[in-house]
CSV table of C-alpha atoms in Angstrom, one decimal:
chain,number,residue,atom,x,y,z
Y,181,MET,CA,0.0,0.0,0.0
Y,182,THR,CA,1.4,3.4,-1.0
Y,183,ASP,CA,1.8,6.4,1.3
Y,184,PHE,CA,-0.9,8.2,-0.9
Y,185,HIS,CA,-3.4,5.5,0.0
Y,186,LEU,CA,-2.6,5.6,3.6
Y,187,ASN,CA,-3.1,9.4,3.6
Y,188,GLU,CA,-6.5,8.9,1.9
Y,189,ARG,CA,-7.6,6.7,4.8
Y,190,LYS,CA,-6.7,9.4,7.2
Y,191,MET,CA,-9.0,11.9,5.6
Y,192,LYS,CA,-12.2,13.1,7.3
Y,193,LEU,CA,-15.2,11.0,6.6
Y,194,SER,CA,-16.9,13.7,4.6
Y,195,LYS,CA,-13.8,13.9,2.3
Y,196,ARG,CA,-13.7,10.1,1.9
Y,197,LEU,CA,-17.4,10.0,1.1
Y,198,TRP,CA,-16.9,12.7,-1.5
Y,199,LEU,CA,-14.0,10.8,-3.0
Y,200,TYR,CA,-16.2,7.7,-3.1
Y,201,GLN,CA,-19.0,9.4,-5.0
Y,202,VAL,CA,-16.5,10.9,-7.5
Y,203,GLU,CA,-15.2,7.4,-8.3
Y,204,ARG,CA,-18.3,5.2,-7.8
Y,205,PHE,CA,-21.4,7.4,-8.0
Y,206,PRO,CA,-20.4,10.6,-9.8
Y,207,LEU,CA,-23.1,13.2,-9.1
Y,208,PHE,CA,-22.1,15.5,-11.9
Y,209,LYS,CA,-23.1,12.8,-14.4
Y,210,THR,CA,-25.8,11.0,-12.4
Y,211,VAL,CA,-27.9,13.9,-11.3
Y,212,PRO,CA,-28.6,15.5,-14.8
Y,213,LEU,CA,-29.3,12.0,-16.3
Y,214,LEU,CA,-31.7,11.1,-13.5
Y,215,ALA,CA,-33.4,14.5,-13.5
Y,216,VAL,CA,-34.1,14.2,-17.3
Y,217,PHE,CA,-35.1,10.5,-17.0
Y,218,SER,CA,-37.5,11.0,-14.1
Y,219,ALA,CA,-39.0,14.2,-15.6
Y,220,ALA,CA,-39.4,12.7,-19.0
Y,221,SER,CA,-41.1,9.6,-17.6
Y,222,ILE,CA,-43.7,11.6,-15.8
Y,223,THR,CA,-44.3,14.0,-18.7
Y,224,ILE,CA,-44.6,11.4,-21.4
Y,225,SER,CA,-47.2,9.5,-19.3
Y,226,ALA,CA,-49.3,12.7,-19.1
Y,227,VAL,CA,-48.8,13.6,-22.8
Y,228,LEU,CA,-49.8,10.2,-24.1
Y,229,ALA,CA,-53.0,10.3,-22.1
Y,230,ASP,CA,-53.7,13.9,-23.1
Y,231,ARG,CA,-53.6,15.0,-19.5
Y,232,ALA,CA,-52.1,18.1,-18.0
Y,233,VAL,CA,-48.7,17.5,-16.5
Y,234,PRO,CA,-48.7,17.1,-12.8
Y,235,GLY,CA,-47.4,19.6,-10.3
Y,236,PHE,CA,-43.9,20.3,-9.2
Y,237,GLY,CA,-44.2,17.9,-6.3
Y,238,ALA,CA,-44.6,14.9,-8.6
Y,239,TYR,CA,-41.3,15.8,-10.4
Y,240,VAL,CA,-39.5,16.2,-7.1
Y,241,THR,CA,-40.8,12.8,-5.9
Y,242,GLY,CA,-39.7,11.2,-9.2
Y,243,PHE,CA,-36.2,12.5,-9.0
Y,244,CYS,CA,-35.7,11.7,-5.4
Y,245,LEU,CA,-36.9,8.1,-5.8
Y,246,ALA,CA,-34.9,7.6,-9.0
Y,247,PHE,CA,-31.8,9.0,-7.3
Y,248,LEU,CA,-32.2,6.8,-4.2
Y,249,VAL,CA,-32.9,3.6,-6.2
Y,250,PHE,CA,-29.9,4.2,-8.3
Y,251,PHE,CA,-27.7,4.7,-5.2
Y,252,GLN,CA,-29.2,1.4,-3.9
Y,253,MET,CA,-28.2,-0.3,-7.1
Y,254,ARG,CA,-24.7,1.0,-6.6
Y,255,VAL,CA,-24.7,-0.4,-3.1
Y,256,ALA,CA,-26.0,-3.8,-4.4
Y,257,ASP,CA,-23.1,-3.8,-6.9
Y,258,GLU,CA,-20.6,-3.2,-4.1
Y,259,ILE,CA,-22.0,-6.2,-2.2
Y,260,LYS,CA,-22.0,-8.5,-5.3
Y,261,ASP,CA,-18.5,-7.4,-6.4
Y,262,VAL,CA,-16.7,-7.2,-3.1
Y,263,GLU,CA,-14.6,-10.3,-3.6
Y,264,ASP,CA,-13.9,-9.7,-7.3
Y,265,ASP,CA,-12.9,-6.1,-6.5
Y,266,ARG,CA,-10.5,-7.3,-3.7
Y,267,LEU,CA,-8.8,-9.7,-6.1
Y,268,PHE,CA,-8.9,-7.9,-9.5
Y,269,ARG,CA,-9.8,-4.2,-8.9
Y,270,PRO,CA,-7.9,-3.3,-5.7
Y,271,GLU,CA,-7.7,0.3,-6.8
Y,272,ARG,CA,-11.5,0.8,-6.2
Y,273,ALA,CA,-12.6,2.8,-3.2
Y,274,ILE,CA,-13.7,0.0,-0.9
Y,275,PRO,CA,-10.8,-2.5,-1.4
Y,276,ARG,CA,-8.3,0.2,-1.0
Y,277,GLY,CA,-9.9,1.4,2.2
Y,278,ILE,CA,-11.3,4.8,1.4
Y,279,VAL,CA,-14.6,3.6,2.9
Y,280,THR,CA,-15.8,0.3,4.2
Y,281,LEU,CA,-18.5,-1.9,2.7
Y,282,ARG,CA,-20.3,-1.7,6.0
Y,283,LEU,CA,-20.5,2.1,5.8
Y,284,ILE,CA,-21.8,2.1,2.2
Y,285,VAL,CA,-24.4,-0.6,3.1
Y,286,THR,CA,-25.5,1.4,6.1
Y,287,LEU,CA,-26.0,4.4,3.9
Y,288,GLY,CA,-28.0,2.2,1.5
Y,289,VAL,CA,-30.2,1.0,4.2
Y,290,GLY,CA,-30.8,4.5,5.4
Y,291,THR,CA,-32.0,5.5,1.9
Y,292,LEU,CA,-34.6,2.6,2.0
Y,293,PHE,CA,-36.4,4.4,4.9
Y,294,LEU,CA,-36.1,7.7,3.2
Y,295,ALA,CA,-37.6,6.3,0.0
Y,296,ILE,CA,-40.5,4.7,1.9
Y,297,ILE,CA,-41.3,8.0,3.5
Y,298,ILE,CA,-41.3,9.8,0.1
Y,299,ALA,CA,-43.5,7.2,-1.5
Y,300,LEU,CA,-46.0,7.2,1.4
Y,301,LEU,CA,-46.2,11.0,1.4
Y,302,TYR,CA,-47.0,11.0,-2.3
Y,303,GLY,CA,-49.6,8.3,-1.8
Y,304,ALA,CA,-51.8,6.9,-4.7
Y,305,GLY,CA,-50.3,3.4,-4.1
Y,306,LEU,CA,-46.8,4.4,-5.2
Y,307,ILE,CA,-45.3,2.4,-2.4
Y,308,TRP,CA,-46.3,-0.8,-4.1
Y,309,LEU,CA,-44.5,0.1,-7.3
Y,310,LEU,CA,-41.4,1.0,-5.3
Y,311,LEU,CA,-41.6,-2.4,-3.5
Y,312,LEU,CA,-41.7,-4.1,-6.9
Y,313,VAL,CA,-38.5,-2.4,-7.9
Y,314,TRP,CA,-36.9,-3.4,-4.6
Y,315,LEU,CA,-38.0,-7.0,-5.0
Y,316,TRP,CA,-36.1,-7.2,-8.4
Y,317,LEU,CA,-33.1,-5.4,-6.9
Y,318,PHE,CA,-33.0,-7.9,-4.1
Y,319,LEU,CA,-33.1,-10.8,-6.5
Y,320,MET,CA,-30.4,-9.1,-8.6
Y,321,THR,CA,-28.2,-8.8,-5.5
Y,322,LEU,CA,-28.6,-12.6,-4.9
Y,323,GLU,CA,-27.9,-13.2,-8.6
Y,324,PHE,CA,-31.3,-14.8,-8.7
Y,325,GLY,CA,-29.9,-17.7,-6.7
Y,326,VAL,CA,-27.9,-19.0,-9.7
Y,327,PRO,CA,-24.7,-16.8,-9.8
Y,328,ARG,CA,-22.5,-19.4,-11.6
Y,329,TRP,CA,-25.2,-20.0,-14.2
Y,330,LEU,CA,-25.6,-16.3,-14.9
Y,331,LYS,CA,-21.9,-15.5,-15.1
Y,332,ALA,CA,-21.5,-18.3,-17.6
Y,333,ARG,CA,-24.2,-16.7,-19.8
Y,334,PRO,CA,-23.4,-13.0,-20.2
Y,335,ILE,CA,-26.5,-12.2,-22.3
Y,336,ALA,CA,-28.8,-13.7,-19.7
Y,337,TYR,CA,-26.9,-11.8,-17.0
Y,338,LEU,CA,-27.3,-8.5,-18.9
Y,339,LEU,CA,-31.0,-9.0,-19.7
Y,340,SER,CA,-32.0,-10.1,-16.2
Y,341,HIS,CA,-30.2,-7.2,-14.6
Y,342,MET,CA,-31.4,-4.6,-17.1
Y,343,ALA,CA,-35.0,-5.7,-16.4
Y,344,ILE,CA,-34.9,-3.4,-13.5
Y,345,MET,CA,-35.0,-0.4,-15.8
Y,346,PRO,CA,-38.6,-1.0,-17.1
Y,347,LEU,CA,-39.7,-1.6,-13.5
Y,348,LEU,CA,-38.1,1.6,-12.4
Y,349,ASP,CA,-39.8,3.4,-15.3
Y,350,ILE,CA,-43.2,1.9,-14.4
Y,351,MET,CA,-42.7,3.3,-10.9
Y,352,LEU,CA,-41.8,6.8,-12.3
Y,353,THR,CA,-44.6,6.9,-14.8
Y,354,GLY,CA,-46.9,5.7,-12.1
Y,355,ILE,CA,-46.4,8.9,-10.3
Y,356,GLU,CA,-48.5,10.4,-13.1
Y,357,TRP,CA,-50.9,7.6,-14.0
Y,358,LEU,CA,-51.7,6.1,-10.6
Y,359,PRO,CA,-54.1,8.9,-9.6
Y,360,HIS,CA,-55.9,8.3,-12.9
Y,361,GLY,CA,-56.3,4.6,-12.6
Y,362,GLY,CA,-53.8,3.2,-15.1
Y,363,PRO,CA,-51.2,4.0,-17.8
Y,364,HIS,CA,-51.9,4.8,-21.5
Y,365,PRO,CA,-51.4,1.7,-23.7
Y,366,ALA,CA,-48.7,3.3,-25.8
Y,367,LEU,CA,-46.5,3.8,-22.7
Y,368,TRP,CA,-45.0,0.4,-23.3
Y,369,LEU,CA,-42.9,2.1,-26.1
Y,370,PHE,CA,-41.2,4.4,-23.6
Y,371,ILE,CA,-40.7,1.6,-21.1
Y,372,ALA,CA,-39.2,-0.6,-23.8
Y,373,LEU,CA,-36.9,2.3,-24.7
Y,374,SER,CA,-35.7,2.4,-21.1
Y,375,PHE,CA,-34.8,-1.3,-21.2
Y,376,VAL,CA,-32.9,-1.0,-24.5
Y,377,ASN,CA,-31.1,2.2,-23.2
Y,378,GLY,CA,-30.1,0.4,-20.0
Y,379,CYS,CA,-28.5,-2.3,-22.1
Y,380,LEU,CA,-26.7,0.4,-24.2
Y,381,LEU,CA,-25.3,2.0,-21.1
Y,382,GLU,CA,-24.2,-1.2,-19.6
Y,383,ILE,CA,-22.5,-2.5,-22.7
Y,384,GLY,CA,-21.0,0.9,-23.5
Y,385,ARG,CA,-19.2,1.2,-20.1
Y,386,LYS,CA,-17.7,-2.2,-20.7
Y,387,MET,CA,-16.3,-1.6,-24.2
Y,388,LEU,CA,-12.6,-1.2,-23.4
Y,389,ALA,CA,-9.3,-0.8,-25.2
Y,390,PRO,CA,-7.2,-4.0,-25.3
Y,391,GLN,CA,-4.7,-2.5,-22.9
Y,392,SER,CA,-7.5,-1.7,-20.4
Y,393,GLU,CA,-8.6,-5.3,-20.2
Y,394,ARG,CA,-7.5,-7.3,-17.1
Y,395,VAL,CA,-7.6,-10.9,-16.0
Y,396,GLY,CA,-10.7,-11.7,-13.8
Y,397,VAL,CA,-12.7,-8.6,-15.0
Y,398,GLU,CA,-15.5,-9.5,-17.5
Y,399,THR,CA,-16.2,-7.0,-20.2
Y,400,TYR,CA,-18.2,-7.1,-23.4
Y,401,SER,CA,-15.2,-6.1,-25.5
Y,402,GLY,CA,-13.3,-9.0,-24.0
Y,403,LEU,CA,-16.2,-11.4,-24.6
Y,404,TRP,CA,-17.0,-10.5,-28.2
Y,405,GLY,CA,-14.0,-8.5,-29.4
Y,406,PRO,CA,-14.1,-4.7,-30.2
Y,407,ALA,CA,-15.4,-5.1,-33.8
Y,408,GLN,CA,-18.3,-7.4,-32.9
Y,409,VAL,CA,-19.3,-5.5,-29.7
Y,410,SER,CA,-19.3,-2.3,-31.7
Y,411,LEU,CA,-21.8,-3.9,-34.2
Y,412,ILE,CA,-24.0,-5.2,-31.3
Y,413,TRP,CA,-24.0,-1.8,-29.7
Y,414,GLN,CA,-25.0,-0.2,-33.0
Y,415,GLY,CA,-27.8,-2.7,-33.3
Y,416,LEU,CA,-29.1,-1.7,-29.9
Y,417,LEU,CA,-28.7,1.9,-30.9
Y,418,ALA,CA,-30.9,1.3,-34.0
Y,419,LEU,CA,-33.5,-0.4,-31.9
Y,420,SER,CA,-33.5,2.5,-29.4
Y,421,THR,CA,-33.9,4.9,-32.3
Y,422,VAL,CA,-36.9,3.0,-33.6
Y,423,LEU,CA,-38.5,3.0,-30.2
Y,424,LEU,CA,-37.8,6.7,-29.8
Y,425,ILE,CA,-39.5,7.4,-33.1
Y,426,GLY,CA,-42.4,5.2,-32.0
Y,427,VAL,CA,-42.8,7.4,-29.0
Y,428,GLY,CA,-42.8,10.4,-31.3
Y,429,ILE,CA,-45.6,8.9,-33.4
Y,430,ALA,CA,-47.6,8.1,-30.3
Y,431,THR,CA,-47.3,11.7,-29.1
Y,432,GLY,CA,-48.1,13.2,-32.5
Y,433,ASP,CA,-44.6,14.6,-32.9
Y,434,PHE,CA,-43.3,12.2,-35.6
Y,435,ILE,CA,-41.4,14.6,-37.8
Y,436,ALA,CA,-39.5,16.5,-35.1
Y,437,VAL,CA,-38.6,13.4,-33.0
Y,438,THR,CA,-37.5,11.5,-36.1
Y,439,ILE,CA,-35.2,14.3,-37.3
Y,440,LEU,CA,-33.7,14.6,-33.9
Y,441,ALA,CA,-33.4,10.8,-33.4
Y,442,LEU,CA,-31.7,10.3,-36.7
Y,443,ILE,CA,-29.2,13.1,-36.1
Y,444,GLY,CA,-28.4,11.8,-32.5
Y,445,ALA,CA,-28.2,8.2,-33.6
Y,446,GLY,CA,-25.9,9.1,-36.5
Y,447,LEU,CA,-23.4,10.8,-34.3
Y,448,ALA,CA,-23.5,7.9,-31.7
Y,449,ALA,CA,-23.0,5.4,-34.5
Y,450,PHE,CA,-20.0,7.3,-35.8
Y,451,VAL,CA,-18.4,7.0,-32.4
Y,452,ALA,CA,-19.2,3.3,-32.2
Y,453,ARG,CA,-17.7,2.6,-35.7
Y,454,ALA,CA,-14.6,4.5,-34.7
Y,455,TYR,CA,-14.2,2.3,-31.6
Y,456,GLY,CA,-14.7,-0.9,-33.7
Y,457,ALA,CA,-12.1,0.2,-36.1
Y,458,ASP,CA,-9.6,1.5,-33.5
Y,459,PRO,CA,-10.4,0.4,-29.9
Y,460,SER,CA,-7.9,2.9,-28.4
Y,461,LYS,CA,-8.1,4.4,-24.9
Y,462,THR,CA,-9.5,7.6,-26.5
Y,463,ASN,CA,-12.3,5.8,-28.3
Y,464,GLU,CA,-13.0,3.7,-25.2
Y,465,LYS,CA,-13.8,7.0,-23.4
Y,466,ARG,CA,-15.8,8.3,-26.3
Y,467,ILE,CA,-18.1,5.3,-26.6
Y,468,ASP,CA,-18.7,5.4,-22.8
Y,469,ALA,CA,-19.6,9.1,-23.1
Y,470,ALA,CA,-21.7,8.5,-26.3
Y,471,ALA,CA,-23.8,5.9,-24.5
Y,472,GLY,CA,-24.6,8.3,-21.7
Y,473,LEU,CA,-25.2,11.2,-24.0
Y,474,TRP,CA,-27.5,9.2,-26.2
Y,475,VAL,CA,-29.6,8.1,-23.3
Y,476,PHE,CA,-29.8,11.6,-22.0
Y,477,PHE,CA,-30.8,12.8,-25.5
Y,478,CYS,CA,-33.5,10.1,-25.8
Y,479,TYR,CA,-35.3,11.1,-22.6
Y,480,ALA,CA,-34.9,14.8,-23.3
Y,481,THR,CA,-36.4,14.3,-26.8
Y,482,ALA,CA,-39.2,12.0,-25.8
Y,483,GLY,CA,-40.2,13.9,-22.7
Y,484,PHE,CA,-39.8,17.6,-23.7
Y,485,VAL,CA,-40.3,17.9,-27.5
Y,486,PRO,CA,-44.1,17.3,-27.1
Y,487,LEU,CA,-44.2,20.1,-24.5
Y,488,ILE,CA,-42.2,22.5,-26.7
Y,489,LEU,CA,-44.3,21.8,-29.8
C-alpha cells in the first residue's frame, strides 16, 4: 500500500465519502441524467394520455426516488462485487480502504427508509411500485440464486439485470398515472426504450481498449471483441432509435422526433464505428460518453419535445 493510499484513509469521513462518490457514483453525471429520466417519464405519461402534466411535487418525488434507487443499485453492486474487487480491482474505493463496505451498506439501508417516506407521502399506491422495484433489486443482488449459471451466460446476465429499468420506469410513470387509474397503452414504447437504453449504457461502459482489459474482470469487449461488440452496440442503438421514433408517433410529434433521433443516432453510431475500427483508450472513453449522452438525449427528446411543440 502506498503512502498516498494511507493518507487517503486518514481523511475526514466527509472527504472520503466525497471521493467515493466521485469514483463510484459521480453526481455530476448521475444527477442530470436522472433528472431528465424521471421528468421525461412523468411528462410522457401525461402527454400520451392527453392530460395536463402534474405539479412540481410529482417531479421532485420522481427525481428523489430515482436517485435513491440508483444509489441502492450501486450499493448492491458493491455487495456483489466485493470479492472480485478485492482480487482484481484493488484500486477501487472499498478495497483500498477509502470507505468500508459496512458504511456504504449502512447508507444504502438509510435510503430505504427515506424512499419509503417519500412514496407514502405521495400516496396513490406508489409504495407498491417501489416495492416491486426493490424485489427485483433484491433478486439481482442474490444473482437470482444462480450466480454461476448467470456468469457463464453474459447475455442472460445482462437482460436479467437490465429488467430493473422497465420496473423503475413503471414506478416513475406511475407517479402520473396512478391517480388516474392506469397507464396509457402506448406507454410500453417508452418503457421498452428504457430497457434498451439500459443495455446500451451497460455495454457501453464495458467496451474497453485491449490495454484496459485485465484478468478476472469481465467486459463485453473481452467477450465479443471490439469489432463485434461495436456492431452489437450499434444494433441496440438502431432499436433504441426506432422506439424513440415510435414514442414520437404516439405523441403526434413524428417529424420533429424523427429528425432529432436520426441526427443523434448518426453521431453515436459514428463513435461506435470508430471504436470498432480502432479500440484505443481515446475511443474507449468516447463510446462510454456516447452511451450516456444518447440516453440523456433520448429522454430529453421523448419527454420535452411534445411540450415544446
